mmCIF file with all atom_site columns, C-alpha atoms in Angstrom:
data_model
loop_
_atom_site.group_PDB
_atom_site.id
_atom_site.type_symbol
_atom_site.label_atom_id
_atom_site.label_alt_id
_atom_site.label_comp_id
_atom_site.label_asym_id
_atom_site.label_entity_id
_atom_site.label_seq_id
_atom_site.pdbx_PDB_ins_code
_atom_site.Cartn_x
_atom_site.Cartn_y
_atom_site.Cartn_z
_atom_site.occupancy
_atom_site.B_iso_or_equiv
_atom_site.pdbx_formal_charge
_atom_site.auth_seq_id
_atom_site.auth_comp_id
_atom_site.auth_asym_id
_atom_site.auth_atom_id
_atom_site.pdbx_PDB_model_num
ATOM 1   C CA . MET A 1 1   ? -37.404 -38.091 -3.632  1.00 50.00 ? 4   MET A CA 1
ATOM 2   C CA . LYS A 1 2   ? -39.807 -37.468 -5.908  1.00 47.00 ? 5   LYS A CA 1
ATOM 3   C CA . GLY A 1 3   ? -42.601 -37.280 -3.398  1.00 46.00 ? 6   GLY A CA 1
ATOM 4   C CA . PHE A 1 4   ? -40.263 -34.923 -0.947  1.00 43.00 ? 7   PHE A CA 1
ATOM 5   C CA . VAL A 1 5   ? -39.535 -32.376 -4.073  1.00 41.00 ? 8   VAL A CA 1
ATOM 6   C CA . SER A 1 6   ? -43.542 -32.593 -5.455  1.00 41.00 ? 9   SER A CA 1
ATOM 7   C CA . ILE A 1 7   ? -44.429 -31.412 -1.038  1.00 42.00 ? 10  ILE A CA 1
ATOM 8   C CA . LEU A 1 8   ? -41.538 -28.207 -1.818  1.00 40.00 ? 11  LEU A CA 1
ATOM 9   C CA . PHE A 1 9   ? -43.471 -27.337 -5.089  1.00 41.00 ? 12  PHE A CA 1
ATOM 10  C CA . PHE A 1 10  ? -46.810 -27.657 -3.915  1.00 41.00 ? 13  PHE A CA 1
ATOM 11  C CA . LEU A 1 11  ? -45.424 -25.504 -0.873  1.00 41.00 ? 14  LEU A CA 1
ATOM 12  C CA . GLY A 1 12  ? -44.245 -23.329 -2.717  1.00 43.00 ? 15  GLY A CA 1
ATOM 13  C CA . ILE A 1 13  ? -40.841 -23.668 -2.173  1.00 42.00 ? 16  ILE A CA 1
ATOM 14  C CA . SER A 1 14  ? -38.387 -23.135 -4.863  1.00 37.00 ? 17  SER A CA 1
ATOM 15  C CA . THR A 1 15  ? -35.414 -25.597 -5.409  1.00 40.00 ? 18  THR A CA 1
ATOM 16  C CA . SER A 1 16  ? -34.167 -23.530 -8.125  1.00 35.00 ? 19  SER A CA 1
ATOM 17  C CA . PRO A 1 17  ? -30.603 -21.965 -7.472  1.00 40.00 ? 20  PRO A CA 1
ATOM 18  C CA . ILE A 1 18  ? -32.261 -18.215 -8.447  1.00 42.00 ? 21  ILE A CA 1
ATOM 19  C CA . LEU A 1 19  ? -34.521 -17.081 -6.381  1.00 43.00 ? 22  LEU A CA 1
ATOM 20  C CA . SER A 1 20  ? -34.884 -13.127 -7.512  1.00 66.00 ? 23  SER A CA 1
ATOM 21  C CA . GLN A 1 21  ? -35.269 -12.800 -11.202 1.00 82.00 ? 24  GLN A CA 1
ATOM 22  C CA . THR A 1 22  ? -36.934 -10.338 -13.696 1.00 88.00 ? 25  THR A CA 1
ATOM 23  C CA . LEU A 1 23  ? -37.329 -10.469 -17.635 1.00 91.00 ? 26  LEU A CA 1
ATOM 24  C CA . VAL A 1 24  ? -36.549 -7.132  -18.802 1.00 93.00 ? 27  VAL A CA 1
ATOM 25  C CA . GLU A 1 25  ? -37.760 -6.891  -23.263 1.00 93.00 ? 28  GLU A CA 1
ATOM 26  C CA . PRO A 1 26  ? -35.486 -5.064  -25.306 1.00 92.00 ? 29  PRO A CA 1
ATOM 27  C CA . ASN A 1 27  ? -35.113 -1.378  -25.311 1.00 87.00 ? 30  ASN A CA 1
ATOM 28  C CA . GLN A 1 28  ? -36.855 -1.451  -22.374 1.00 92.00 ? 31  GLN A CA 1
ATOM 29  C CA . ASN A 1 29  ? -35.568 1.013   -19.464 1.00 92.00 ? 32  ASN A CA 1
ATOM 30  C CA . PHE A 1 30  ? -34.151 -1.072  -16.397 1.00 93.00 ? 33  PHE A CA 1
ATOM 31  C CA . VAL A 1 31  ? -33.178 0.906   -13.138 1.00 91.00 ? 34  VAL A CA 1
ATOM 32  C CA . TRP A 1 32  ? -31.035 -0.584  -10.670 1.00 88.00 ? 35  TRP A CA 1
ATOM 33  C CA . GLU A 1 33  ? -29.159 1.429   -8.147  1.00 84.00 ? 36  GLU A CA 1
ATOM 34  C CA . SER A 1 34  ? -29.652 4.849   -9.747  1.00 84.00 ? 37  SER A CA 1
ATOM 35  C CA . PHE A 1 35  ? -28.615 3.477   -13.115 1.00 88.00 ? 38  PHE A CA 1
ATOM 36  C CA . SER A 1 36  ? -30.220 3.066   -16.251 1.00 91.00 ? 39  SER A CA 1
ATOM 37  C CA . PHE A 1 37  ? -29.808 -0.022  -18.765 1.00 93.00 ? 40  PHE A CA 1
ATOM 38  C CA . VAL A 1 38  ? -30.754 -1.367  -21.805 1.00 93.00 ? 41  VAL A CA 1
ATOM 39  C CA . PHE A 1 39  ? -30.432 -4.835  -23.643 1.00 93.00 ? 42  PHE A CA 1
ATOM 40  C CA . PRO A 1 40  ? -30.260 -5.227  -27.257 1.00 90.00 ? 43  PRO A CA 1
ATOM 41  C CA . GLU A 1 41  ? -32.658 -8.780  -26.652 1.00 92.00 ? 44  GLU A CA 1
ATOM 42  C CA . PRO A 1 42  ? -34.831 -10.541 -23.811 1.00 94.00 ? 45  PRO A CA 1
ATOM 43  C CA . VAL A 1 43  ? -33.103 -10.925 -20.811 1.00 94.00 ? 46  VAL A CA 1
ATOM 44  C CA . VAL A 1 44  ? -33.071 -12.369 -17.443 1.00 94.00 ? 47  VAL A CA 1
ATOM 45  C CA . VAL A 1 45  ? -32.029 -10.049 -14.675 1.00 93.00 ? 48  VAL A CA 1
ATOM 46  C CA . LYS A 1 46  ? -31.030 -11.543 -11.117 1.00 91.00 ? 49  LYS A CA 1
ATOM 47  C CA . LEU A 1 47  ? -30.615 -9.142  -8.536  1.00 87.00 ? 50  LEU A CA 1
ATOM 48  C CA . GLU A 1 48  ? -28.193 -10.223 -5.206  1.00 79.00 ? 51  GLU A CA 1
ATOM 49  C CA . SER A 1 49  ? -27.750 -8.477  -1.922  1.00 69.00 ? 52  SER A CA 1
ATOM 50  C CA . THR A 1 50  ? -24.815 -8.841  -0.280  1.00 65.00 ? 53  THR A CA 1
ATOM 51  C CA . THR A 1 51  ? -21.873 -6.730  1.008   1.00 67.00 ? 54  THR A CA 1
ATOM 52  C CA . ASN A 1 52  ? -21.659 -5.209  -2.633  1.00 72.00 ? 55  ASN A CA 1
ATOM 53  C CA . LYS A 1 53  ? -25.002 -5.192  -4.797  1.00 82.00 ? 56  LYS A CA 1
ATOM 54  C CA . LYS A 1 54  ? -24.561 -7.437  -7.515  1.00 87.00 ? 57  LYS A CA 1
ATOM 55  C CA . LEU A 1 55  ? -26.822 -7.629  -10.675 1.00 90.00 ? 58  LEU A CA 1
ATOM 56  C CA . THR A 1 56  ? -26.198 -10.162 -13.108 1.00 92.00 ? 59  THR A CA 1
ATOM 57  C CA . VAL A 1 57  ? -27.705 -10.436 -17.098 1.00 94.00 ? 60  VAL A CA 1
ATOM 58  C CA . TYR A 1 58  ? -27.905 -13.534 -18.597 1.00 90.00 ? 61  TYR A CA 1
ATOM 59  C CA . PRO A 1 59  ? -29.999 -13.847 -22.480 1.00 91.00 ? 62  PRO A CA 1
ATOM 60  C CA . ALA A 1 60  ? -33.679 -15.482 -22.201 1.00 91.00 ? 63  ALA A CA 1
ATOM 61  C CA . LYS A 1 61  ? -33.947 -16.878 -25.651 1.00 89.00 ? 64  LYS A CA 1
ATOM 62  C CA . ARG A 1 62  ? -29.931 -17.533 -26.603 1.00 81.00 ? 65  ARG A CA 1
ATOM 63  C CA . ASP A 1 63  ? -26.605 -17.378 -25.639 1.00 81.00 ? 66  ASP A CA 1
ATOM 64  C CA . GLY A 1 64  ? -24.538 -14.820 -27.199 1.00 84.00 ? 67  GLY A CA 1
ATOM 65  C CA . PHE A 1 65  ? -23.268 -12.713 -24.079 1.00 90.00 ? 68  PHE A CA 1
ATOM 66  C CA . PHE A 1 66  ? -23.633 -11.992 -20.160 1.00 90.00 ? 69  PHE A CA 1
ATOM 67  C CA . MET A 1 67  ? -23.395 -9.061  -18.194 1.00 92.00 ? 70  MET A CA 1
ATOM 68  C CA . ILE A 1 68  ? -22.099 -8.589  -14.544 1.00 91.00 ? 71  ILE A CA 1
ATOM 69  C CA . VAL A 1 69  ? -22.585 -4.825  -12.617 1.00 91.00 ? 72  VAL A CA 1
ATOM 70  C CA . ARG A 1 70  ? -21.777 -4.569  -9.051  1.00 88.00 ? 73  ARG A CA 1
ATOM 71  C CA . THR A 1 71  ? -21.023 -1.348  -6.944  1.00 84.00 ? 74  THR A CA 1
ATOM 72  C CA . LEU A 1 72  ? -17.927 -0.628  -5.231  1.00 78.00 ? 75  LEU A CA 1
ATOM 73  C CA . PRO A 1 73  ? -17.908 -0.470  -1.831  1.00 69.00 ? 76  PRO A CA 1
ATOM 74  C CA . TRP A 1 74  ? -14.782 2.148   -2.076  1.00 63.00 ? 77  TRP A CA 1
ATOM 75  C CA . ASN A 1 75  ? -13.714 5.556   -4.237  1.00 58.00 ? 78  ASN A CA 1
ATOM 76  C CA . GLU A 1 76  ? -10.452 3.793   -5.450  1.00 56.00 ? 79  GLU A CA 1
ATOM 77  C CA . PRO A 1 77  ? -9.309  0.707   -6.060  1.00 53.00 ? 80  PRO A CA 1
ATOM 78  C CA . LEU A 1 78  ? -7.227  -0.644  -3.584  1.00 48.00 ? 81  LEU A CA 1
ATOM 79  C CA . ILE A 1 79  ? -4.621  -2.580  -6.170  1.00 52.00 ? 82  ILE A CA 1
ATOM 80  C CA . ASP A 1 80  ? -3.142  -1.050  -9.317  1.00 57.00 ? 83  ASP A CA 1
ATOM 81  C CA . LYS A 1 81  ? -5.710  -0.558  -11.849 1.00 53.00 ? 84  LYS A CA 1
ATOM 82  C CA . THR A 1 82  ? -4.418  -2.369  -14.354 1.00 54.00 ? 85  THR A CA 1
ATOM 83  C CA . LEU A 1 83  ? -4.442  -5.858  -12.046 1.00 57.00 ? 86  LEU A CA 1
ATOM 84  C CA . TRP A 1 84  ? -8.096  -5.557  -12.973 1.00 55.00 ? 87  TRP A CA 1
ATOM 85  C CA . LYS A 1 85  ? -7.608  -6.472  -16.623 1.00 53.00 ? 88  LYS A CA 1
ATOM 86  C CA . ASP A 1 86  ? -5.983  -9.543  -15.201 1.00 58.00 ? 89  ASP A CA 1
ATOM 87  C CA . SER A 1 87  ? -8.648  -10.485 -13.258 1.00 59.00 ? 90  SER A CA 1
ATOM 88  C CA . VAL A 1 88  ? -11.215 -10.829 -15.710 1.00 61.00 ? 91  VAL A CA 1
ATOM 89  C CA . PHE A 1 89  ? -8.998  -11.427 -18.735 1.00 67.00 ? 92  PHE A CA 1
ATOM 90  C CA . THR A 1 90  ? -7.203  -14.897 -18.881 1.00 68.00 ? 93  THR A CA 1
ATOM 91  C CA . ARG A 1 91  ? -5.064  -15.208 -21.484 1.00 70.00 ? 94  ARG A CA 1
ATOM 92  C CA . GLY A 1 92  ? -6.836  -12.280 -23.218 1.00 72.00 ? 95  GLY A CA 1
ATOM 93  C CA . ILE A 1 93  ? -5.888  -11.319 -26.456 1.00 79.00 ? 96  ILE A CA 1
ATOM 94  C CA . GLU A 1 94  ? -4.643  -7.885  -27.582 1.00 80.00 ? 97  GLU A CA 1
ATOM 95  C CA . PRO A 1 95  ? -5.786  -6.216  -24.118 1.00 83.00 ? 98  PRO A CA 1
ATOM 96  C CA . LYS A 1 96  ? -6.293  -2.469  -24.223 1.00 85.00 ? 99  LYS A CA 1
ATOM 97  C CA . THR A 1 97  ? -7.542  -0.227  -21.332 1.00 86.00 ? 100 THR A CA 1
ATOM 98  C CA . PHE A 1 98  ? -9.116  3.407   -22.998 1.00 89.00 ? 101 PHE A CA 1
ATOM 99  C CA . PRO A 1 99  ? -11.556 6.213   -21.145 1.00 93.00 ? 102 PRO A CA 1
ATOM 100 C CA . LYS A 1 100 ? -14.955 6.770   -21.630 1.00 91.00 ? 103 LYS A CA 1
ATOM 101 C CA . THR A 1 101 ? -17.020 9.837   -20.925 1.00 91.00 ? 104 THR A CA 1
ATOM 102 C CA . LEU A 1 102 ? -20.949 9.356   -20.780 1.00 88.00 ? 105 LEU A CA 1
ATOM 103 C CA . GLY A 1 103 ? -22.841 12.561  -20.022 1.00 86.00 ? 106 GLY A CA 1
ATOM 104 C CA . ASN A 1 104 ? -21.263 13.219  -16.824 1.00 87.00 ? 107 ASN A CA 1
ATOM 105 C CA . LEU A 1 105 ? -19.417 10.074  -15.649 1.00 88.00 ? 108 LEU A CA 1
ATOM 106 C CA . ASN A 1 106 ? -15.567 8.778   -17.032 1.00 91.00 ? 109 ASN A CA 1
ATOM 107 C CA . PHE A 1 107 ? -15.175 5.274   -17.219 1.00 91.00 ? 110 PHE A CA 1
ATOM 108 C CA . GLN A 1 108 ? -12.367 3.523   -17.209 1.00 88.00 ? 111 GLN A CA 1
ATOM 109 C CA . VAL A 1 109 ? -12.575 0.458   -20.351 1.00 89.00 ? 112 VAL A CA 1
ATOM 110 C CA . PHE A 1 110 ? -10.523 -2.616  -19.971 1.00 87.00 ? 113 PHE A CA 1
ATOM 111 C CA . GLN A 1 111 ? -11.046 -4.540  -22.980 1.00 89.00 ? 114 GLN A CA 1
ATOM 112 C CA . ALA A 1 112 ? -9.464  -8.224  -24.376 1.00 88.00 ? 115 ALA A CA 1
ATOM 113 C CA . ASP A 1 113 ? -10.481 -11.029 -26.631 1.00 86.00 ? 116 ASP A CA 1
ATOM 114 C CA . GLN A 1 114 ? -10.292 -14.338 -25.321 1.00 85.00 ? 117 GLN A CA 1
ATOM 115 C CA . ILE A 1 115 ? -10.639 -17.592 -26.407 1.00 80.00 ? 118 ILE A CA 1
ATOM 116 C CA . ARG A 1 116 ? -12.505 -19.980 -24.705 1.00 74.00 ? 119 ARG A CA 1
ATOM 117 C CA . ASN A 1 117 ? -14.070 -23.150 -25.229 1.00 77.00 ? 120 ASN A CA 1
ATOM 118 C CA . GLN A 1 118 ? -13.551 -23.051 -28.558 1.00 75.00 ? 121 GLN A CA 1
ATOM 119 C CA . ASN A 1 119 ? -15.629 -19.490 -28.838 1.00 79.00 ? 122 ASN A CA 1
ATOM 120 C CA . ALA A 1 120 ? -14.221 -16.254 -29.644 1.00 85.00 ? 123 ALA A CA 1
ATOM 121 C CA . LEU A 1 121 ? -15.230 -13.982 -26.854 1.00 89.00 ? 124 LEU A CA 1
ATOM 122 C CA . ARG A 1 122 ? -14.867 -9.759  -26.837 1.00 90.00 ? 125 ARG A CA 1
ATOM 123 C CA . ASN A 1 123 ? -14.405 -8.789  -22.142 1.00 90.00 ? 126 ASN A CA 1
ATOM 124 C CA . GLN A 1 124 ? -14.952 -5.486  -21.483 1.00 90.00 ? 127 GLN A CA 1
ATOM 125 C CA . VAL A 1 125 ? -14.707 -3.681  -17.821 1.00 89.00 ? 128 VAL A CA 1
ATOM 126 C CA . TRP A 1 126 ? -16.177 -0.651  -17.038 1.00 91.00 ? 129 TRP A CA 1
ATOM 127 C CA . ILE A 1 127 ? -15.238 1.032   -13.778 1.00 89.00 ? 130 ILE A CA 1
ATOM 128 C CA . CYS A 1 128 ? -16.788 4.568   -12.927 1.00 88.00 ? 131 CYS A CA 1
ATOM 129 C CA . LEU A 1 129 ? -15.754 6.131   -9.697  1.00 82.00 ? 132 LEU A CA 1
ATOM 130 C CA . ASP A 1 130 ? -16.978 9.455   -10.426 1.00 84.00 ? 133 ASP A CA 1
ATOM 131 C CA . SER A 1 131 ? -20.891 7.665   -9.642  1.00 82.00 ? 134 SER A CA 1
ATOM 132 C CA . LYS A 1 132 ? -21.840 7.387   -5.805  1.00 80.00 ? 135 LYS A CA 1
ATOM 133 C CA . PRO A 1 133 ? -21.798 3.940   -5.069  1.00 81.00 ? 136 PRO A CA 1
ATOM 134 C CA . ALA A 1 134 ? -18.782 3.452   -7.832  1.00 85.00 ? 137 ALA A CA 1
ATOM 135 C CA . LEU A 1 135 ? -20.084 0.721   -10.668 1.00 88.00 ? 138 LEU A CA 1
ATOM 136 C CA . TRP A 1 136 ? -18.473 -1.895  -11.980 1.00 89.00 ? 139 TRP A CA 1
ATOM 137 C CA . ILE A 1 137 ? -19.469 -3.583  -15.530 1.00 92.00 ? 140 ILE A CA 1
ATOM 138 C CA . TRP A 1 138 ? -18.319 -7.003  -17.201 1.00 91.00 ? 141 TRP A CA 1
ATOM 139 C CA . ILE A 1 139 ? -19.090 -7.527  -20.239 1.00 93.00 ? 142 ILE A CA 1
ATOM 140 C CA . GLN A 1 140 ? -18.945 -10.820 -22.332 1.00 91.00 ? 143 GLN A CA 1
ATOM 141 C CA . TRP A 1 141 ? -19.807 -11.637 -25.400 1.00 92.00 ? 144 TRP A CA 1
ATOM 142 C CA . LYS A 1 142 ? -19.180 -13.631 -28.509 1.00 91.00 ? 145 LYS A CA 1
ATOM 143 C CA . SER A 1 143 ? -17.165 -11.682 -31.285 1.00 87.00 ? 146 SER A CA 1
ATOM 144 C CA . ASP A 1 144 ? -19.532 -13.715 -33.798 1.00 87.00 ? 147 ASP A CA 1
ATOM 145 C CA . ARG A 1 145 ? -22.187 -11.853 -33.234 1.00 87.00 ? 148 ARG A CA 1
ATOM 146 C CA . LYS A 1 146 ? -21.903 -8.281  -34.896 1.00 86.00 ? 149 LYS A CA 1
ATOM 147 C CA . ASP A 1 147 ? -25.299 -7.062  -33.467 1.00 88.00 ? 150 ASP A CA 1
ATOM 148 C CA . LEU A 1 148 ? -23.488 -6.714  -29.985 1.00 90.00 ? 151 LEU A CA 1
ATOM 149 C CA . ASN A 1 149 ? -20.396 -6.051  -31.125 1.00 87.00 ? 152 ASN A CA 1
ATOM 150 C CA . GLU A 1 150 ? -22.089 -2.304  -32.697 1.00 86.00 ? 153 GLU A CA 1
ATOM 151 C CA . PHE A 1 151 ? -24.361 -2.949  -29.263 1.00 89.00 ? 154 PHE A CA 1
ATOM 152 C CA . PHE A 1 152 ? -21.921 -3.004  -26.493 1.00 90.00 ? 155 PHE A CA 1
ATOM 153 C CA . GLU A 1 153 ? -19.108 -1.172  -28.559 1.00 86.00 ? 156 GLU A CA 1
ATOM 154 C CA . SER A 1 154 ? -21.364 2.075   -28.896 1.00 87.00 ? 157 SER A CA 1
ATOM 155 C CA . ASN A 1 155 ? -22.417 1.765   -25.495 1.00 87.00 ? 158 ASN A CA 1
ATOM 156 C CA . ARG A 1 156 ? -25.899 1.592   -25.834 1.00 89.00 ? 159 ARG A CA 1
ATOM 157 C CA . PHE A 1 157 ? -26.008 -0.313  -22.874 1.00 90.00 ? 160 PHE A CA 1
ATOM 158 C CA . LEU A 1 158 ? -26.172 2.447   -20.365 1.00 88.00 ? 161 LEU A CA 1
ATOM 159 C CA . SER A 1 159 ? -28.874 4.802   -21.055 1.00 78.00 ? 162 SER A CA 1
ATOM 160 C CA . LEU A 1 160 ? -27.482 7.908   -18.696 1.00 65.00 ? 163 LEU A CA 1
#
């Protein structure tokens, strides 16, 4: 088996599940699908092109948050909007929904806290149907990371 892996490495064939990734430095604008994002610390960005385009963001140096961004293939969700929070917030604590306007885009934000694997987590799902394509953003971060609370809750991740 060791020889097989060595041959794959020699031929330049990756055995890693992340085939397309980019390192993005803090406060650097990262443009994807005409949307511009900024991150609070160095992150690895994984791009996927499936039926719906998808961007996954992981911290490069320490854990604490992740983000998934998708384009939506329709103008209006096909199901009741209250079900969006149920699809992400398993046993969410104090779920709430509120509107946010950034620039000329209107977002519906679903937010809830969670306890998962003995970690207190904050979850937000941002849905914007004003944009073309429509945008869905899921952010999850550790609640004890006060720097992340302030960063994500003040919308600094979206540089519109």
